[in-house]
Amino acid sequence: MSDAWLLIYMLLSLSSAALAVAVAAIVKAMRGAGEAGERVVEELRCPSCGYSMRRRFVEGDYVGHVVDFRCPRCGVSMVVSRIYVESAEPLRVKLFTRRRERREKHLNP
Amino acid sequence: MSQPVALQANATLPWLGGGDLATWIIAISILVSTILSVLAFLGIAQGMQMRVWRAQIESRLRIIEGYIGEVRDLVLERLRRAGVEDADKTVDTAMEYFMVEPVSIEPTDIIKRLERILRTGEERIESLVARMLRGRVSWQEERNIVTLLTILNALNTVYKVVRHMLLLGVKLKNPMLVMQAWMLLPLYMRIAKAYRDAAKVIMKGIPIGDAAGPLAAYRLISSLPKLEGPTEIAKDTVYALLDYEGRRVVVVKAKGPGSTVGRPGEAVEKLVEMLPDKSKIKAIITVDAALKLEGEKTGSVAEGSGVAMGDPGPEKIRIERIAARLGVPLYAVAIKMGMEEAITAMKREVADGVEEAVERVRGIIRDVAGEGDVVIVVGVGNTVGVAQ
Ligand SMILES: [Zn+2]
């Protein structure tokens, strides 16, 4: 084996190791990005006609709280009926992670 | 000068003069791997590995320390807004507060002793906070601050346990202890992060996953005609008497929207005492958030028997004893979720699960009770962000 070939071989193995580390870092960052982006919403319900709507959570509100917002149909003050978080994933992340999600479907039904 | 043929072929070996770069590299790498394997036999490689583990554990410990600081600042900031300046000492007391388990080799009345210990702890922290605030914030915010202090205590415990394992391993030069701490790190980090997130959510008064039980109780109270209540019957616990197609439904839940689990066992005990005709009680139904196994769907609902309640025992046993004494069936409805989901903001899937759980409860009531019969429904869990 000549010196030149040995050097090329060593350089190649070194650079492929560096590449593997870089790819792992990028994949990890992308997976992490998918977990961010949640928003808290609340559902308002009219106690007299049952009309319901959603809006962004307002601090100080709680389930059963009569809010300062009137039903657009009958004008009665609406009541908070549910508060929960919804994930709002950006589209870009979805494109990258959809395949993985499909693959792991049996793990996360 | 005639040399053997074999040596002539090895004329490139460095120690025989001549030699090219490739031969040098091969020789050095053989030497290095020999040294490394000798080091491994002497335990030095293990020492190096321990140093790597130690560095990683220390960096995670700094993250947990940061979480503790965040939650602490959250509490102190809220107290400062309420006009409390010198809260540090009280917060430290709550952070280091501990409870001693009752003697268990003599089990007689252990549940009563455990209840005493738990209630003493709860009342002590509550009175510390109350004395500090002197009614300057609403009742529900006072309860939220108490819960935040409990979370701070739990975070501090996680921090101290991991640190203890690390320092003990280093002190005794025991790689097994350090490795154990390192291997458990992902789990401890999950727990610590969940506690940190829980503190932020509870501070804002957003319902957590564990509020599924009280939310189911609220949905029943708000959807059926009310005959009585909601009235406080035990500390931080309310009940309402409802009419469901001629059946009388007694719904029990913790008093919201402050962060508290109330005393559902004591409440059921008192309610049963109050009822004149105990033979009319056809069922006691408990609805609670339950820890799912990995792979189970968040928000899925399951039915079972027994008292669905995650308390250490005293509240649960009261309901079990009443049911046993009166021969009343115990039905349980569980809404499944993960550990983090139970203590952070309620997910949409869980909120949908609550709707299904309410339907199941209605189904059980229709099946087991006729007109004039009584059914007790308990929405178990922390009622933060859910009123009645
Ligand atoms: Zn309306």
XYZ file of C-alpha atoms and ligand atoms in Angstrom:
498
model
C 0.000 0.000 0.000
C 1.468 3.342 -0.961
C 1.586 6.350 1.368
C -0.807 8.392 -0.734
C -3.537 5.760 -0.627
C -3.193 5.303 3.093
C -3.498 9.036 3.695
C -6.574 9.278 1.447
C -8.130 6.328 3.260
C -7.526 7.901 6.676
C -8.858 11.276 5.587
C -11.979 9.634 4.174
C -12.703 7.726 7.359
C -12.144 10.852 9.453
C -14.413 12.998 7.310
C -17.161 10.366 7.235
C -17.081 10.266 11.034
C -17.395 14.068 11.128
C -20.278 13.882 8.645
C -22.096 11.316 10.793
C -21.809 13.571 13.847
C -23.122 16.561 11.880
C -26.109 14.616 10.495
C -26.974 13.323 13.968
C -26.915 16.878 15.331
C -29.198 18.175 12.560
C -31.695 15.319 12.990
C -31.767 15.900 16.744
C -32.394 19.624 16.282
C -35.236 18.922 13.850
C -36.915 16.463 16.196
C -36.671 18.968 19.032
C -38.295 21.664 16.900
C -41.400 19.510 16.481
C -42.143 19.631 20.199
C -42.352 23.412 20.367
C -45.332 25.553 19.402
C -48.275 24.877 21.667
C -51.105 27.264 22.306
C -53.683 27.308 25.060
C -57.264 27.722 23.885
C -60.566 27.968 25.717
C -64.051 27.010 24.602
C -66.899 29.360 25.468
C -70.454 28.102 25.665
C -73.721 29.952 25.884
C -75.671 28.573 28.878
C -79.039 29.369 27.296
C -78.766 28.334 23.640
C -75.683 26.085 23.644
C -73.794 28.109 21.029
C -70.058 27.482 21.442
C -66.894 29.100 20.149
C -63.142 28.957 20.699
C -60.662 31.654 21.530
C -57.134 32.085 22.864
C -56.840 31.513 26.639
C -57.048 34.707 28.685
C -55.128 34.647 31.975
C -57.532 34.673 34.920
C -60.155 32.608 33.115
C -61.136 29.174 34.408
C -63.695 26.506 33.560
C -67.062 27.690 34.862
C -66.084 31.379 34.717
C -68.727 33.719 33.308
C -66.745 35.874 30.890
C -67.337 39.423 29.733
C -68.394 38.279 26.280
C -71.963 37.955 25.062
C -73.405 35.203 22.912
C -73.718 36.491 19.335
C -77.024 34.634 18.968
C -78.938 35.542 22.125
C -76.826 38.052 24.056
C -76.370 36.027 27.258
C -72.917 36.117 28.939
C -70.905 33.092 27.879
C -69.240 30.564 30.206
C -65.821 28.917 29.783
C -66.528 25.227 29.246
C -63.080 23.782 28.492
C -59.444 24.895 28.511
C -56.733 22.829 26.815
C -53.510 23.037 24.801
C -53.274 22.361 21.119
C -50.030 21.754 19.289
C -49.390 24.180 16.450
C -46.537 22.547 14.531
C -44.932 24.558 11.744
C -45.402 22.971 8.285
C -41.677 22.692 7.574
C -41.083 20.405 10.524
C -44.111 18.315 9.556
C -42.662 17.612 6.120
C -39.494 16.242 7.639
C -41.063 14.212 10.418
C -44.127 12.772 8.712
C -42.319 9.722 7.420
C -40.930 8.981 10.874
C -44.377 9.397 12.407
C -45.845 6.926 9.951
C -43.083 4.454 10.645
C -43.587 4.721 14.421
C -47.356 4.706 14.285
C -47.695 1.489 16.245
C -45.652 3.102 19.018
C -47.693 6.319 19.179
C -51.269 5.489 18.284
C 26.828 -10.696 3.830
C 23.940 -12.987 3.171
C 20.741 -12.540 5.207
C 17.835 -14.997 5.476
C 15.197 -14.530 2.802
C 12.418 -13.701 5.348
C 14.290 -10.767 6.775
C 15.179 -9.437 3.400
C 11.460 -9.226 2.594
C 10.985 -7.149 5.789
C 13.677 -4.711 4.862
C 11.175 -1.856 5.243
C 10.736 -2.389 9.040
C 11.881 0.829 10.713
C 14.209 -0.738 13.234
C 16.061 -2.369 10.380
C 16.684 0.951 8.707
C 14.819 2.354 5.700
C 10.984 2.206 6.150
C 8.217 4.361 4.739
C 5.371 6.361 6.353
C 2.795 3.538 6.116
C 4.914 1.225 8.182
C 5.406 3.881 10.831
C 1.666 4.486 11.098
C 0.937 0.788 11.478
C 3.605 0.378 14.102
C 2.429 3.372 16.135
C -1.200 2.295 16.035
C -0.286 -1.173 17.283
C 1.681 0.445 20.082
C -1.199 2.787 21.009
C -3.783 0.002 21.092
C -1.474 -2.114 23.232
C -1.053 0.742 25.703
C -4.812 1.348 25.747
C -5.608 -2.277 26.464
C -3.033 -2.358 29.257
C -4.641 0.809 30.684
C -8.035 -0.854 30.469
C -6.770 -3.788 32.523
C -5.403 -1.416 35.140
C -8.818 0.290 35.481
C -7.637 3.613 34.141
C -10.017 3.489 31.190
C -12.837 3.032 33.699
C -11.647 6.121 35.539
C -11.748 8.069 32.287
C -15.266 6.808 31.584
C -16.305 7.867 35.091
C -14.966 11.335 34.405
C -17.098 11.572 31.245
C -20.215 10.424 33.153
C -19.455 12.859 35.929
C -19.168 15.787 33.516
C -22.489 14.855 31.899
C -24.291 14.481 35.234
C -22.911 17.804 36.408
C -24.176 19.584 33.300
C -27.672 18.101 33.840
C -27.561 19.069 37.506
C -26.929 22.652 36.426
C -30.054 22.457 34.243
C -32.164 21.196 37.192
C -30.654 23.960 39.322
C -31.828 26.402 36.667
C -35.366 24.941 36.859
C -35.368 25.364 40.636
C -34.275 28.970 40.203
C -37.029 29.587 37.643
C -39.809 28.187 39.851
C -38.433 29.969 42.899
C -38.378 33.276 41.045
C -41.938 32.646 39.881
C -43.107 32.239 43.491
C -41.074 35.150 44.836
C -42.216 37.428 42.012
C -45.880 36.594 42.669
C -45.388 37.180 46.412
C -43.640 40.494 45.755
C -46.583 41.623 43.627
C -48.804 40.824 46.627
C -46.573 43.011 48.788
C -44.546 40.287 50.542
C -40.860 41.258 50.526
C -39.083 38.871 52.894
C -40.427 35.583 51.555
C -37.063 33.816 51.156
C -37.105 32.183 54.553
C -40.608 30.766 54.145
C -39.802 29.511 50.642
C -36.673 27.795 52.006
C -38.710 26.145 54.767
C -41.213 24.819 52.234
C -38.418 23.677 49.911
C -36.745 21.556 52.591
C -39.968 20.375 54.267
C -40.082 16.627 54.846
C -42.522 14.037 56.146
C -41.577 10.950 58.141
C -43.336 7.710 57.240
C -45.371 6.126 60.023
C -44.132 2.926 61.703
C -45.249 0.041 59.496
C -44.084 -3.071 61.383
C -47.055 -2.419 63.688
C -49.816 -1.776 61.165
C -52.707 -1.123 63.585
C -54.397 2.205 62.671
C -51.518 3.025 60.292
C -53.901 4.768 57.902
C -55.006 7.174 60.629
C -51.408 7.890 61.561
C -50.481 8.428 57.909
C -53.443 10.777 57.499
C -52.335 12.773 60.535
C -48.817 13.141 59.119
C -50.029 14.132 55.640
C -52.550 16.628 56.978
C -50.036 18.149 59.360
C -47.665 18.721 56.441
C -50.380 20.158 54.231
C -51.731 22.440 56.962
C -48.251 23.624 57.956
C -47.359 24.818 54.430
C -50.816 26.343 53.989
C -50.556 28.246 57.252
C -47.054 29.466 56.381
C -48.372 30.889 53.112
C -51.520 32.284 54.699
C -49.538 34.023 57.434
C -47.239 35.548 54.829
C -50.044 36.771 52.545
C -52.596 37.785 55.217
C -55.450 37.630 52.703
C -53.830 39.906 50.126
C -54.540 37.515 47.255
C -57.623 35.510 46.357
C -58.232 32.124 47.938
C -57.502 30.270 44.703
C -54.198 32.044 44.172
C -53.173 31.174 47.696
C -53.805 27.499 46.866
C -51.805 27.865 43.633
C -48.854 29.288 45.561
C -49.016 26.376 48.015
C -48.912 23.940 45.083
C -45.965 25.824 43.589
C -44.092 25.439 46.854
C -44.844 21.701 46.785
C -43.464 21.515 43.237
C -40.367 23.423 44.368
C -39.926 20.875 47.156
C -40.194 17.980 44.663
C -37.720 19.584 42.222
C -35.308 20.185 45.061
C -35.607 16.524 46.075
C -34.802 15.324 42.536
C -31.769 17.633 42.490
C -30.524 16.476 45.858
C -30.953 12.763 45.076
C -28.994 12.943 41.797
C -26.293 15.074 43.414
C -26.055 12.638 46.314
C -25.557 9.639 44.016
C -22.883 11.478 42.040
C -20.948 12.809 45.024
C -21.112 9.517 46.883
C -19.842 7.655 43.805
C -16.981 10.109 43.384
C -16.107 10.054 47.077
C -16.029 6.251 47.258
C -14.461 6.046 43.754
C -17.366 3.755 42.864
C -18.104 3.862 39.123
C -21.263 1.797 39.677
C -22.923 4.574 41.676
C -21.904 7.218 39.142
C -23.099 5.011 36.296
C -26.416 4.428 38.065
C -26.944 8.174 38.380
C -25.946 8.654 34.746
C -28.301 5.941 33.495
C -31.251 7.305 35.475
C -30.573 10.850 34.282
C -33.020 10.831 31.320
C -35.849 9.805 33.664
C -34.940 12.399 36.295
C -34.627 15.081 33.611
C -38.114 14.213 32.317
C -39.540 14.485 35.814
C -37.715 17.752 36.516
C -38.824 19.325 33.239
C -42.424 18.243 33.838
C -42.371 19.871 37.288
C -40.941 23.082 35.838
C -43.658 23.194 33.152
C -46.315 22.338 35.758
C -45.287 25.337 37.868
C -45.744 27.715 34.926
C -49.138 26.254 34.038
C -50.476 26.283 37.604
C -49.293 29.856 38.145
C -51.519 30.911 35.235
C -54.454 28.838 36.515
C -54.656 26.618 33.415
C -56.215 23.175 34.100
C -53.661 20.334 34.153
C -54.225 16.776 32.941
C -55.000 15.645 36.477
C -57.982 18.036 36.442
C -59.784 15.532 34.182
C -61.773 14.096 37.118
C -62.955 17.469 38.465
C -63.699 18.603 34.888
C -65.928 15.546 34.397
C -67.692 16.463 37.664
C -68.117 20.034 36.425
C -69.598 18.821 33.129
C -72.151 16.758 35.063
C -73.019 19.651 37.387
C -73.434 22.104 34.509
C -75.476 19.748 32.330
C -78.048 18.361 34.809
C -80.782 20.209 36.733
C -79.467 21.258 40.148
C -81.441 20.397 43.292
C -78.869 21.554 45.832
C -75.407 23.142 45.998
C -72.626 23.351 45.140
C -71.898 23.471 48.879
C -68.614 22.971 50.747
C -68.838 19.775 52.786
C -65.221 19.025 53.750
C -62.083 21.181 53.583
C -61.726 22.438 49.976
C -64.352 19.949 48.795
C -67.845 20.639 47.444
C -70.858 18.574 46.504
C -73.939 19.220 44.370
C -77.207 17.289 44.271
C -78.502 16.806 40.741
C -81.533 15.262 39.130
C -80.945 12.793 36.325
C -84.266 11.540 34.945
C -85.675 11.005 38.423
C -82.462 9.632 39.937
C -80.613 11.690 42.505
C -76.952 12.133 41.609
C -74.554 13.503 44.230
C -71.423 14.918 42.576
C -68.315 15.524 44.678
C -65.234 17.456 43.558
C -62.447 19.584 45.000
C -63.356 23.252 45.348
C -62.048 25.149 42.316
C -60.593 26.956 40.576
C -57.662 26.960 43.031
C -55.091 24.179 42.880
C -56.261 21.563 45.384
C -57.335 17.929 45.497
C -59.675 18.481 48.438
C -60.751 15.644 50.702
C -63.052 13.488 48.583
C -63.007 10.529 50.997
C -64.076 12.615 53.948
C -66.749 14.306 51.789
C -68.274 10.980 50.691
C -68.221 9.761 54.310
C -70.133 12.840 55.497
C -72.600 12.680 52.594
C -73.450 9.063 53.302
C -73.973 9.925 56.984
C -76.352 12.722 55.930
C -78.501 10.476 53.719
C -81.562 9.179 55.613
C -82.099 6.029 53.534
C -78.734 4.442 52.864
C -80.217 1.474 50.998
C -81.077 3.886 48.173
C -77.367 4.307 47.313
C -76.848 2.152 44.243
C -73.285 3.048 43.273
C -70.232 5.114 44.043
C -68.491 6.102 40.813
C -64.990 7.610 40.870
C -63.614 9.388 37.794
C -59.884 10.039 37.755
C -56.885 10.615 35.527
C -54.861 7.406 35.345
C -51.260 6.889 34.293
C -51.224 5.162 30.927
C -48.723 2.525 29.962
C -46.365 3.527 27.144
C -48.157 2.792 23.880
C -51.649 3.450 25.223
C -53.547 6.350 23.712
C -53.700 9.652 25.618
C -57.278 10.498 26.537
C -58.611 6.961 26.116
C -61.234 6.003 28.675
C -61.488 2.716 30.539
C -64.006 1.366 33.026
C -63.172 -0.754 36.039
C -64.086 -1.429 39.617
C -62.697 0.009 42.829
C -61.857 3.551 43.841
C -59.906 5.371 41.138
C -57.769 7.679 43.242
C -54.036 8.333 43.362
C -53.780 9.437 46.990
C -51.416 7.668 49.414
C -54.372 5.895 51.043
C -56.297 7.823 53.692
C -58.945 9.296 51.367
C -59.326 6.197 49.239
C -59.817 3.857 52.181
C -62.709 5.930 53.551
C -64.721 5.334 50.374
C -63.753 1.654 50.280
C -64.853 1.172 53.901
C -68.231 2.834 53.347
C -68.836 0.725 50.240
C -67.881 -2.437 52.101
C -70.103 -1.553 55.070
C -73.167 -0.735 52.990
C -72.552 -3.253 50.203
C -72.488 -0.560 47.528
C -70.732 -1.373 44.220
C -67.637 0.707 43.429
C -67.302 1.729 39.789
C -64.228 3.471 38.388
C -63.765 5.437 35.178
C -60.181 6.256 34.192
C -58.943 8.815 31.670
C -55.487 7.712 30.548
C -52.485 10.005 30.213
C -48.725 10.055 30.663
C -46.895 11.326 33.742
C -45.958 14.649 32.121
C -49.438 15.067 30.646
C -50.969 14.638 34.098
C -49.134 17.593 35.625
C -48.857 19.972 32.652
C -51.580 21.854 30.744
C -54.495 19.607 29.763
C -54.242 18.303 26.211
C -57.062 18.382 23.713
C -57.142 14.556 23.695
C -57.665 14.513 27.470
C -60.407 17.151 27.269
C -62.143 14.969 24.667
C -61.593 11.942 26.897
C -63.433 13.794 29.676
C -66.516 14.089 27.433
C -66.438 10.361 26.847
C -65.917 9.662 30.556
C -69.024 11.750 31.354
C -70.987 9.669 28.848
C -69.738 6.476 30.504
C -70.766 7.780 33.935
C -74.242 8.585 32.641
C -74.393 5.074 31.179
C -73.477 3.459 34.493
C -76.050 5.594 36.349
C -78.780 4.586 33.871
C -77.799 0.911 34.188
C -77.601 0.604 37.969
C -80.091 3.109 39.367
C -83.829 3.469 38.968
C -86.108 6.372 39.771
C -85.589 7.669 43.331
C -82.234 5.914 43.713
C -79.041 7.722 44.698
C -75.668 7.541 42.947
C -72.520 9.251 44.238
C -70.050 10.462 41.591
C -66.605 11.678 42.659
C -64.415 13.678 40.276
C -60.966 12.906 41.700
C -57.919 15.049 41.028
C -56.414 18.515 41.260
C -59.063 21.018 40.277
C -56.775 23.867 39.189
C -58.599 26.040 36.655
C -61.926 24.210 37.062
C -64.730 25.737 39.142
C -68.072 24.109 39.970
Zn -76.828 32.011 23.185
